[in-house]
Coordinates of C-alpha atoms in Angstrom, one line a residue:
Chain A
X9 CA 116.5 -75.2 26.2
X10 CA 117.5 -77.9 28.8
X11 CA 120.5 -79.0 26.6
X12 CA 121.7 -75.2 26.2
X13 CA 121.1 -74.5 30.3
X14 CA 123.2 -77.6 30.6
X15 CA 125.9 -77.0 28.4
X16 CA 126.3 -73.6 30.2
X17 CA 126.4 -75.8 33.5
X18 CA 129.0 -78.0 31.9
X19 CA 131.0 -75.2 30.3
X20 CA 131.4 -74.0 34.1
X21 CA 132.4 -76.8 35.2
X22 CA 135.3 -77.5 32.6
X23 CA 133.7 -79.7 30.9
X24 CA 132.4 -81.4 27.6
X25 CA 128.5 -82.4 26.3
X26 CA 127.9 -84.7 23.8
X27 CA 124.3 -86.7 22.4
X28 CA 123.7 -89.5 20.3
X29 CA 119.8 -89.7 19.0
X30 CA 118.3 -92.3 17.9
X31 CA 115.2 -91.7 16.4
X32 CA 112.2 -93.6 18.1
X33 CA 114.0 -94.9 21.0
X34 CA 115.7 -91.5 22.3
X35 CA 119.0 -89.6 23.3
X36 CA 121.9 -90.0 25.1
X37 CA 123.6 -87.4 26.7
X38 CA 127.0 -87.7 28.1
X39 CA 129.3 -84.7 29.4
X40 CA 132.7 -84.7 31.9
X41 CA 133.3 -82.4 34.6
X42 CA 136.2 -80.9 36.4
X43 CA 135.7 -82.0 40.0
X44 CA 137.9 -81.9 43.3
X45 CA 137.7 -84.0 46.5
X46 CA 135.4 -82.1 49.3
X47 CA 136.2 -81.4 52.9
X48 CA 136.0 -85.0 54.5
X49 CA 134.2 -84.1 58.1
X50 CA 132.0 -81.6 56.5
X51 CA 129.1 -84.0 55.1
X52 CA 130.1 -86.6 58.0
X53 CA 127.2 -85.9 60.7
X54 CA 124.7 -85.5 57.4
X55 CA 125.6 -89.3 56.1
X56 CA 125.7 -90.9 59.4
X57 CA 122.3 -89.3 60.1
X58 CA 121.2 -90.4 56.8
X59 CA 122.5 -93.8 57.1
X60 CA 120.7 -94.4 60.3
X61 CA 117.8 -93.0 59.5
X62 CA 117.7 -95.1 56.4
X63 CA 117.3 -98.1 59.0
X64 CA 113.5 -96.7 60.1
X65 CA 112.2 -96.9 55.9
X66 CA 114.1 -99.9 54.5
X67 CA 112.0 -102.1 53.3
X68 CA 108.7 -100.7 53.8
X69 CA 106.0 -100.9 50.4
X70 CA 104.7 -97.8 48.7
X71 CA 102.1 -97.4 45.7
X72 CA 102.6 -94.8 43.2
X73 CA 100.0 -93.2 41.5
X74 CA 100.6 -91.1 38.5
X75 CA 99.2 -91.4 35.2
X76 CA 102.9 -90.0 33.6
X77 CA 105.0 -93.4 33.9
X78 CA 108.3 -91.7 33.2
X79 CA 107.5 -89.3 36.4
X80 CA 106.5 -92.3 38.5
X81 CA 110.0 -93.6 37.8
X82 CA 111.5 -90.4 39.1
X83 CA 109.6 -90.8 42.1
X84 CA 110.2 -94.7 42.6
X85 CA 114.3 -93.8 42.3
X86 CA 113.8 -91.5 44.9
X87 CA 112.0 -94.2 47.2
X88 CA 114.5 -96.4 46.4
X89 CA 117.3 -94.3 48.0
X90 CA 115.7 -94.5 51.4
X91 CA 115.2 -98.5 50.7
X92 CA 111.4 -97.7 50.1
X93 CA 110.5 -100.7 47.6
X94 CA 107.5 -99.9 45.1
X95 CA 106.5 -102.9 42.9
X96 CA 103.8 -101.2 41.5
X97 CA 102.7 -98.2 40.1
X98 CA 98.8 -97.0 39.3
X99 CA 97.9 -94.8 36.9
X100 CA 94.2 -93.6 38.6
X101 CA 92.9 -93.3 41.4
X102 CA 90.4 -95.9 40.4
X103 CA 92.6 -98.4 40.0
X104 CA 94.7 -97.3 43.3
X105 CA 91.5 -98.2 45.0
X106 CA 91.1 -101.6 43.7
X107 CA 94.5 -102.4 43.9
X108 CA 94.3 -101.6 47.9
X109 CA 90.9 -103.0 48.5
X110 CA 92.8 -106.4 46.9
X111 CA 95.2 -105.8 49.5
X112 CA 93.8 -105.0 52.5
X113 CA 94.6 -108.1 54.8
X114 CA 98.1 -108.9 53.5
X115 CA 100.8 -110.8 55.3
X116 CA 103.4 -108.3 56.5
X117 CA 105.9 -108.0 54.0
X118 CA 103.4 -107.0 50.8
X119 CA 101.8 -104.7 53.1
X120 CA 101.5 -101.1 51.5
X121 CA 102.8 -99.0 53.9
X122 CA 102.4 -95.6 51.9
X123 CA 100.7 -94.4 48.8
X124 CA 101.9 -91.2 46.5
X125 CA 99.8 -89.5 44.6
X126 CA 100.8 -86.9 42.1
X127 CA 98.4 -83.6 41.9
X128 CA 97.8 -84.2 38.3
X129 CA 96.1 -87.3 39.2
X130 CA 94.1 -86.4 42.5
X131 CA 92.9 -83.7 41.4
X132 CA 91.1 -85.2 39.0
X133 CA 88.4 -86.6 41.6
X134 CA 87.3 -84.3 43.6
X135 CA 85.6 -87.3 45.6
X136 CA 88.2 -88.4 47.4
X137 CA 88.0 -92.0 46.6
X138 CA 91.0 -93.1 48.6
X139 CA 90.1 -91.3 51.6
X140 CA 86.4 -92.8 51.2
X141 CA 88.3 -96.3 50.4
X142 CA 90.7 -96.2 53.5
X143 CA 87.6 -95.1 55.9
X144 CA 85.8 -97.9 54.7
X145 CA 89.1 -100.2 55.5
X146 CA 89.4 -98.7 59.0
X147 CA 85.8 -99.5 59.9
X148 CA 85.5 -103.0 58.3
X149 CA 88.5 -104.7 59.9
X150 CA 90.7 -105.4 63.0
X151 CA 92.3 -102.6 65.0
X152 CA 95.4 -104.4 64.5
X153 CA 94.7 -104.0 60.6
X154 CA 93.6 -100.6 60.8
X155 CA 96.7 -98.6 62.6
X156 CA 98.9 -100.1 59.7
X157 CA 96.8 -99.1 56.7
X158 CA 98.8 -97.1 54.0
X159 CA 99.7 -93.0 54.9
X160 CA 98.7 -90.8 52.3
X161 CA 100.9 -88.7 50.6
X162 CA 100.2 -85.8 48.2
X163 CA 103.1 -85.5 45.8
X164 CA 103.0 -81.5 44.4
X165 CA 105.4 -79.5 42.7
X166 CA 103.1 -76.2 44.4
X167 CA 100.9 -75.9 47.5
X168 CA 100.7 -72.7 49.7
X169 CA 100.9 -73.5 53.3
X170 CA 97.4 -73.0 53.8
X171 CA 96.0 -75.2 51.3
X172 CA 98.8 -77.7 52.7
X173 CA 97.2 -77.5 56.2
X174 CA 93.8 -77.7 54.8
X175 CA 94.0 -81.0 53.3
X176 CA 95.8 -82.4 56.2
X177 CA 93.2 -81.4 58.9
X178 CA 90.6 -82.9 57.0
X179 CA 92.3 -86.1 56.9
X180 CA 92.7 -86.5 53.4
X181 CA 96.2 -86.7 53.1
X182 CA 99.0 -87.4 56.1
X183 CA 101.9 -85.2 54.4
X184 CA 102.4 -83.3 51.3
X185 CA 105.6 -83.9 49.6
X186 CA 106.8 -80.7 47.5
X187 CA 109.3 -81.1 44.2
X188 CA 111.5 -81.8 43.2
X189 CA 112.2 -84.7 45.3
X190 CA 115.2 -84.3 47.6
X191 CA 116.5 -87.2 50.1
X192 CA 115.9 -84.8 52.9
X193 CA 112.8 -83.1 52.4
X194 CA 111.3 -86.7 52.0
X195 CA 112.9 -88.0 54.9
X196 CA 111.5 -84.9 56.7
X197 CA 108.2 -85.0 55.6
X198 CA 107.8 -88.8 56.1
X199 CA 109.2 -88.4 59.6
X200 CA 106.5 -85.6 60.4
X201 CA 103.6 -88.4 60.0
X202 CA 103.8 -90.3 63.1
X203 CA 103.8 -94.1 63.6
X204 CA 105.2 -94.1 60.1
X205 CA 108.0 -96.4 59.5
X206 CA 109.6 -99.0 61.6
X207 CA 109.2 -98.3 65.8
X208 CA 112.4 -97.8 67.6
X209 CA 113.6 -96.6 70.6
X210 CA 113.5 -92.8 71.1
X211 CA 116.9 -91.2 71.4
X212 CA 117.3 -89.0 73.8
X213 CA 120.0 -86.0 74.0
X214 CA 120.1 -84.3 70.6
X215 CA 118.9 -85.2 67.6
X216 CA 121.8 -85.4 65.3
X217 CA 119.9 -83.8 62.5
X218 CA 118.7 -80.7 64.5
X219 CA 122.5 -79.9 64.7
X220 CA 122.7 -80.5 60.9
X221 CA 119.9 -78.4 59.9
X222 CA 120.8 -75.3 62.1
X223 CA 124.4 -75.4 62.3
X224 CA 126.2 -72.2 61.0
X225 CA 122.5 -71.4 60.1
X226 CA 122.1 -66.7 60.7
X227 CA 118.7 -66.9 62.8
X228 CA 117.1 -63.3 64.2
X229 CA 115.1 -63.3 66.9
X230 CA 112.6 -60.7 67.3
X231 CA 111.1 -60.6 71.0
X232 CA 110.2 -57.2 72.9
X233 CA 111.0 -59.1 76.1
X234 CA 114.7 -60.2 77.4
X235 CA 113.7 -63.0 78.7
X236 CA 112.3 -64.9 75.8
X237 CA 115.1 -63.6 73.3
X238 CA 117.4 -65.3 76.0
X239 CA 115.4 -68.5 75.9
X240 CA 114.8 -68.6 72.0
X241 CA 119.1 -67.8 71.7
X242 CA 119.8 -70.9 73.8
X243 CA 117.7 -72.9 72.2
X244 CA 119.0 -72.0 68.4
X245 CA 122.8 -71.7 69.9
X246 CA 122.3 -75.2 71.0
X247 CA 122.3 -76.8 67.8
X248 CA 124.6 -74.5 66.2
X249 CA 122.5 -71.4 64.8
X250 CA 123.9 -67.9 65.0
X251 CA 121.8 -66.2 66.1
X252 CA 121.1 -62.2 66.2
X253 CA 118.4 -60.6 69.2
X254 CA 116.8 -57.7 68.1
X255 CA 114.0 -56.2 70.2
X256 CA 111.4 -54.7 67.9
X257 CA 110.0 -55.0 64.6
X258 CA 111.3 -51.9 63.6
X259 CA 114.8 -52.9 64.4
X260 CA 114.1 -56.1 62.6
X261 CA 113.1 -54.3 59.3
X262 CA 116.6 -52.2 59.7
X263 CA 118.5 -55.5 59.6
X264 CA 116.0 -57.8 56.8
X265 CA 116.3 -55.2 53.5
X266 CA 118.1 -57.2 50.9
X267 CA 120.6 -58.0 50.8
X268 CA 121.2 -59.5 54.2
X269 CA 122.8 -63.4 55.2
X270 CA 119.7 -64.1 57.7
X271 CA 118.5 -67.5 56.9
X272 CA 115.5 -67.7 58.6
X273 CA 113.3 -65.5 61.6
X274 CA 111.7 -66.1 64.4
X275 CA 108.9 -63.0 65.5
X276 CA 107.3 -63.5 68.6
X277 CA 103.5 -62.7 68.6
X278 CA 102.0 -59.4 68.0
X279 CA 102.2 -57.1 70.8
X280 CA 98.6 -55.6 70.4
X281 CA 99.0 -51.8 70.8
X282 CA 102.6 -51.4 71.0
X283 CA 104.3 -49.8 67.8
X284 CA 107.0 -52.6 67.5
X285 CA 104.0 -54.7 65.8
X286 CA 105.4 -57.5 64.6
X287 CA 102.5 -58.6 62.1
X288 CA 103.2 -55.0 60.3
X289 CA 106.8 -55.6 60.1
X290 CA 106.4 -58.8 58.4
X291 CA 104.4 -57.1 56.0
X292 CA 107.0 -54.4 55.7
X293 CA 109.8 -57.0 54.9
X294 CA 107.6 -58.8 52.5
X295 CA 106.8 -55.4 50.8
X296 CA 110.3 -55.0 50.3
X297 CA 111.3 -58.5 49.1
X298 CA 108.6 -57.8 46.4
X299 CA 110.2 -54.7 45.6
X300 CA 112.9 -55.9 45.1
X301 CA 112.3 -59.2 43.1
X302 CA 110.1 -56.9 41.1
X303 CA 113.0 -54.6 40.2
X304 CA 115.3 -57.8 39.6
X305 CA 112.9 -59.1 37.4
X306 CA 112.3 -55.7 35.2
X307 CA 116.0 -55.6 34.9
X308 CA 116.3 -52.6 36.9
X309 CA 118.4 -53.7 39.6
X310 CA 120.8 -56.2 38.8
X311 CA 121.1 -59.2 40.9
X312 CA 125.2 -58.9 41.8
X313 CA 123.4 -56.0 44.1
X314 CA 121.9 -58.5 45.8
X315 CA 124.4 -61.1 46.2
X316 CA 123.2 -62.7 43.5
X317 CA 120.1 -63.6 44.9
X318 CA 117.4 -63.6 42.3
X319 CA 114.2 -64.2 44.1
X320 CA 113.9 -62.7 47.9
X321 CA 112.2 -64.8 50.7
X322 CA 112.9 -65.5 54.1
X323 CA 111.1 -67.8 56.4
X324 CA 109.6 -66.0 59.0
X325 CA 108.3 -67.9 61.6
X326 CA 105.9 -66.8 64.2
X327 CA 106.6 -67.8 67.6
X328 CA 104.4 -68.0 70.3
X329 CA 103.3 -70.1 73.3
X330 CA 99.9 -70.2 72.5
X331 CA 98.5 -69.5 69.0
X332 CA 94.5 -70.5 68.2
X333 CA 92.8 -70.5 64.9
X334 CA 92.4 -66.1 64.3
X335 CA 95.6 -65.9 65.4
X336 CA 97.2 -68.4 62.6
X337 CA 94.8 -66.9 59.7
X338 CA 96.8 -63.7 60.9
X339 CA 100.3 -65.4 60.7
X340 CA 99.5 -66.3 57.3
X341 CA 98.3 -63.1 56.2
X342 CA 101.0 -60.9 57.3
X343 CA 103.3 -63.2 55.1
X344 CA 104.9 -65.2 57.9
X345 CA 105.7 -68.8 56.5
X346 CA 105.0 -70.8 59.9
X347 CA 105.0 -71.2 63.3
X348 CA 107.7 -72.1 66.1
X349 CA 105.6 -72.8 69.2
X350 CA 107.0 -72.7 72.8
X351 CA 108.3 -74.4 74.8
X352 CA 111.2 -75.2 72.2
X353 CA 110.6 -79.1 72.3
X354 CA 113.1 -80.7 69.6
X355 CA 110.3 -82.6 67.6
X356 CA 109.0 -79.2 67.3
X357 CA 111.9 -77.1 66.3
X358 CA 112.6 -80.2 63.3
X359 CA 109.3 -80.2 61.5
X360 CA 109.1 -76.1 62.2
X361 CA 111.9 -75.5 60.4
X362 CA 113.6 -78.3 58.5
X363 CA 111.4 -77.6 55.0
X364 CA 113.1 -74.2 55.2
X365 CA 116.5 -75.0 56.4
X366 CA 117.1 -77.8 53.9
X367 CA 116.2 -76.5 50.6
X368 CA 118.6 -73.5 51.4
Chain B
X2 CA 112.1 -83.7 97.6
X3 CA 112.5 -80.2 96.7
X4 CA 111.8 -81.6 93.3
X5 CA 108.9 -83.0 93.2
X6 CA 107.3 -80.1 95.5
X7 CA 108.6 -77.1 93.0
X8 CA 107.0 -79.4 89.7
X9 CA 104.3 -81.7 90.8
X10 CA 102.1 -78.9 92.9
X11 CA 102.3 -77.5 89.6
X12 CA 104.5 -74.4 90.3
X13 CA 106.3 -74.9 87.1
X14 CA 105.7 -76.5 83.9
X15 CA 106.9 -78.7 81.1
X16 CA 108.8 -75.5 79.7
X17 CA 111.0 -75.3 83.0
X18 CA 111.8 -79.1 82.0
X19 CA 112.9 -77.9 78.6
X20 CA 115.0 -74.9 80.5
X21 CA 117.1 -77.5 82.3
X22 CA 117.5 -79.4 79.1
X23 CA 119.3 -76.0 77.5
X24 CA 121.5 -76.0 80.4
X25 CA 124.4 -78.3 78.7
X26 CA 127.6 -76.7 79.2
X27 CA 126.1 -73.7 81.0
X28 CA 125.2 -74.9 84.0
X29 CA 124.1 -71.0 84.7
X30 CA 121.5 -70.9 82.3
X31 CA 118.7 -71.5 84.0
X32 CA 119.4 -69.4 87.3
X33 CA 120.3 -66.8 84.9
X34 CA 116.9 -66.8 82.9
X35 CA 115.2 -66.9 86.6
X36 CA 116.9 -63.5 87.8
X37 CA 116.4 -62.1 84.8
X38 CA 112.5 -62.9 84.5
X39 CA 112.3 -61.8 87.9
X40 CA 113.7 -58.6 87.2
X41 CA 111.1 -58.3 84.4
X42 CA 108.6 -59.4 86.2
X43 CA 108.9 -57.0 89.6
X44 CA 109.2 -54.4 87.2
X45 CA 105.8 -55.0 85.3
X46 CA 104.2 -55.7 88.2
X47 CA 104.8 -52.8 90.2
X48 CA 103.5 -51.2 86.6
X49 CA 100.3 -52.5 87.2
X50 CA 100.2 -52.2 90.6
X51 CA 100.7 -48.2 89.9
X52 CA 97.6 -48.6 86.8
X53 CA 95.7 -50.4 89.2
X54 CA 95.9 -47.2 91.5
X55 CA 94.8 -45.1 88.7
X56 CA 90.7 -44.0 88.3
X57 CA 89.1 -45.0 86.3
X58 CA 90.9 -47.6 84.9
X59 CA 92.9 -47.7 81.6
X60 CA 91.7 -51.3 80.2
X61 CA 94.2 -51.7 77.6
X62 CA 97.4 -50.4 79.0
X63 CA 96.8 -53.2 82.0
X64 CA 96.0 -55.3 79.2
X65 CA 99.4 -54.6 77.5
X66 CA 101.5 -54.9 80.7
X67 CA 99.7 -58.4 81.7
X68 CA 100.8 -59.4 78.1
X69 CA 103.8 -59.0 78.4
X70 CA 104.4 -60.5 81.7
X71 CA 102.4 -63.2 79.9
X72 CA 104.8 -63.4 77.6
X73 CA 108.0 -64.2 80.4
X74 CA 105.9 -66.3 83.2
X75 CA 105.6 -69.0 79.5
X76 CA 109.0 -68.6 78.6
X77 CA 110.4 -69.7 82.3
X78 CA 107.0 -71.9 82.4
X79 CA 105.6 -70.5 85.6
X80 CA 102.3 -72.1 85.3
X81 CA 100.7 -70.8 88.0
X82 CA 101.8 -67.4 87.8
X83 CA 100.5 -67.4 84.2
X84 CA 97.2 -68.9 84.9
X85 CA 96.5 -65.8 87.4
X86 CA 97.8 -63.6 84.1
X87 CA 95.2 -65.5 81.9
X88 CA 92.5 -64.8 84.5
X89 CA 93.8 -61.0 85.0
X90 CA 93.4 -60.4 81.1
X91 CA 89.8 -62.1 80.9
X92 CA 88.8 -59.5 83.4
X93 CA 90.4 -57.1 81.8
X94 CA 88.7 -57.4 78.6
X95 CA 85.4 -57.6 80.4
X96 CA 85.8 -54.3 81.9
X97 CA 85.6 -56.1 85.4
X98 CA 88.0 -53.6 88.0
X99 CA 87.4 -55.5 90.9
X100 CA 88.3 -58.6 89.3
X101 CA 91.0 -57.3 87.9
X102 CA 92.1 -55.9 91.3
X103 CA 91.6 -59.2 93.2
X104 CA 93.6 -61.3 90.6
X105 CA 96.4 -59.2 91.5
X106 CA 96.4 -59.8 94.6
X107 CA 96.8 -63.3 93.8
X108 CA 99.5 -63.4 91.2
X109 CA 101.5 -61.3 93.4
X110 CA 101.1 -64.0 96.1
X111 CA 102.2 -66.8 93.4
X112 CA 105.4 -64.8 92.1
X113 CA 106.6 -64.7 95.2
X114 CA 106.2 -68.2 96.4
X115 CA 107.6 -69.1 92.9
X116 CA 110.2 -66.8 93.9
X117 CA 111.3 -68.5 97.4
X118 CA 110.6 -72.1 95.5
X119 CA 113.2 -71.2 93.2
X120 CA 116.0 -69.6 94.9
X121 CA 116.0 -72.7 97.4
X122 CA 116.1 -74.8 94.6
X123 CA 119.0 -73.6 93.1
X124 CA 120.9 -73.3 96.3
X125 CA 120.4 -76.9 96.5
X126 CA 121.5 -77.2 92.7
X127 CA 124.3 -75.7 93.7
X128 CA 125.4 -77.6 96.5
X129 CA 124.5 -80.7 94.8
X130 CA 126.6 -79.9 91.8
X131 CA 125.3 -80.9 88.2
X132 CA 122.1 -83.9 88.4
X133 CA 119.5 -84.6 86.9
X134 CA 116.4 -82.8 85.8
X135 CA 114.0 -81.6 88.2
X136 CA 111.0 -83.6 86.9
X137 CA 108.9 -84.3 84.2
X138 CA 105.6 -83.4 84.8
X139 CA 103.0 -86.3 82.9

């Protein structure tokens, strides 16, 4: 099936597809493509970010550990693009454990710096024996030792947000990195662990990837009061968003039927008796993606109705100054994907909403 | 001067800070977000002050109106015009009138302090031209 969606790929692309198999060893697959020089300017800002940011992982040591080698080697290429070395690769946790425990005072350059762990092969231990292992470390040596033992990273192809947040507030992993792998999202999700990677100076002014991830980016902004929507515009507009103010939920659920060009939301927290309830309208819109993905699926609606969009889900972020514990199980419920929290502080706005931003 | 006497005593927070840091070409911004949150706010308060009036007391709806001016005092980060809101809604949910009433009386007193803080500031601002940020509170 992969060769037949790829010859169709091909095809499009005015191209040929050829194999040659040789039995025991494998294929090779060649095609050509029909390609023509992009807008110079347009990636610009997204290499030079990349380029510097490069700088902060070059060099650093991660362990893989996944018992499927040819998946590991995926997973080392990626690494490799953001100068990540990985000299080796375990196949269990058991022998990730006794690989770090052999390297747990190691001269500066063959220290690990970061260990990835596919689901297949964590879940398979429901003890936690790297978590147990890397306590153990922390207690039993230097401080000096113990800020720079390895970050944890899950490697999944599926988490919901909540078991996401679950295993990082227990401490047992630092970040969990979805797949397929993207340069990006890695660079992202490495970059939301802190004291990962070489220290530098903090820039100030803005971050030139804040003005990659937003720019041209349709952002609505639901907030009942004119001050905030005021505030929240400003702070999208500065990095390039368009953004669109609407003032209640209901006005909001007008605007989000399918199809619509909104990228992502923002809803301010639930005004408690007020019939612009924000939590409801969530639930409204999700109740209509579902209809609608539902009626895609069964063939009933066709996707050209829906610009072509197959599979209907926009972020929705809630955001609030304050949010505790009830309040986020609530988020969550509704079907909101997050949370933006106030005031609008750059490091804040990136980890909010670059994992929606960037797969888009 | 002026500075360190609107942010240090605490009349505004880190999210005033993050105001000023929106400014960038508009050098409006922020004295635009002030008049408008004081337009928002007189209005809610003389809300109150009207439900506060009212016997007995209709919990919720001063409830809703304090959430709302909740809402604005964070968004401009006046911090001690929004601590008074948190104490107003605490009472409020405890059924406590006279608390409520008293509370009032003391977030009035801190909007309008804020107020007269603010517009000097930005009469200085605007003398001064375009400077710095005002602080950065630790």
């Amino acid at each position: 099936m992969g060769l037949s969606i790829s010859k169709r790929l091909v095809d499009l692309m005015g191209g040929e597809i050829g194999f040659v198999r040789k039995p025991g060893t494998g294929s090779t697959i060649a095609f050509t493509a029909v390609l023509k020089k992009g807008e110079t300017g347009s990636l610009d800002a997204k290499q030079q970010y990349y380029d510097h940011v490069v700088l902060d992982f070059r060099g650093l040591r991660a362990l893989i550990v996944d018992d499927k080698s040819i998946r590991a080697e995926v997973t080392r290429y990626h690494l490799r693009r953001l100068g990540i070395i990985v000299h080796d690769i375990a196949f269990s946790m058991e022998s990730a454990c006794a690989y770090l425990s052999s390297n747990s005072n190691p001269s500066d350059s063959s220290k690990i710096s970061m260990v990835l762990v596919d689901k297949d092969v964590w879940g398979v231990d429901s003890s936690h024996p790297l978590h147990v292992l890397l306590k153990k470390l922390r207690q039993n040596s230097r401080t000096e030792v113990s800020e720079s033992l390895p970050k944890i990273f899950l490697l999944s192809t599926s988490i919901t947000p909540i078991e996401r947040n679950e295993l990082k507030s227990a401490g047992l992993v630092d970040n969990v990195l979805m797949k397929p792998l993207g340069l990006s999202m890695l660079i992202f999700c490495f970059k939301e662990v802190p004291s990962i990677g070489k220290k530098r100076e903090a820039s100030r002014g803005k971050p030139p990837i804040l003005g990659v991830l937003f720019r041209n980016k349709q952002i609505m902004v639901v907030d009942d009061n004119l001050v905030n929507r005021r505030v929240a515009e400003r702070a999208l507009k500065k990095y390039g968003a368009i953004v669109t103010c609407v003032d209640s939920g209901k006005a909001a659920l007008e605007m989000l039927k399918p199809p619509h060009n909104f990228d992502a939301s923002w809803i301010s927290k639930c005004q408690k008796w007020m019939g612009n309830g924000f939590f409801d309208a969530t639930q409204r819109i999700r109740n209509l993606e579902r209809e609608v993905n539902e009626s895609i699926e069964s063939g009933e609606a066709s996707s050209e109705m829906f610009s072509n969009v197959t599979h209907w889900h926009m972020p929705i972020s809630a955001m609030t100054a304050d949010l505790d514990q009830a309040d986020k199980k609530e988020c969550m419920k509704s079907g909101m994907d997050g949370y933006v929290s106030k005031p609008f502080e750059q490091e804040q706005l990136y980890s909010a909403m670059a994992r929606f931003l960037v797969s888009n | 001067m002026l500075h360190e006497n609107i942010c240090e005593k605490g009349f505004l927070d880190e999210q005033f800070v993050q105001l000023e840091e929106l400014q960038d070409d508009d050098p409006n911004f922020v004295e635009e977000i002030a008049t408008l949150f004081y337009r928002d706010s007189s209005r809610l308060i003389s809300n109150i002050e009207q439900a506060l009036e009212k016997s007995p007391l209709d919990f919720s709806k001063l409830d809703n109106y304090m959430h709302q001016l909740k809402g604005s005092t964070t968004s401009i980060g006046a911090r001690r015009v929004k601590n008074e809101c948190t104490q107003f809604t605490d009472y409020c949910n405890a059924g406590n009138g006279e608390g409520c009433k008293r509370t009032f009386q003391q977030l009035k007193k801190e909007h309008s302090t804020l107020k007269k803080k603010l517009e000097a500031y930005f009469q200085l601002a605007r003398q001064i031209g375009p400077v710095e940020t005002a602080c950065r509170p630790k």
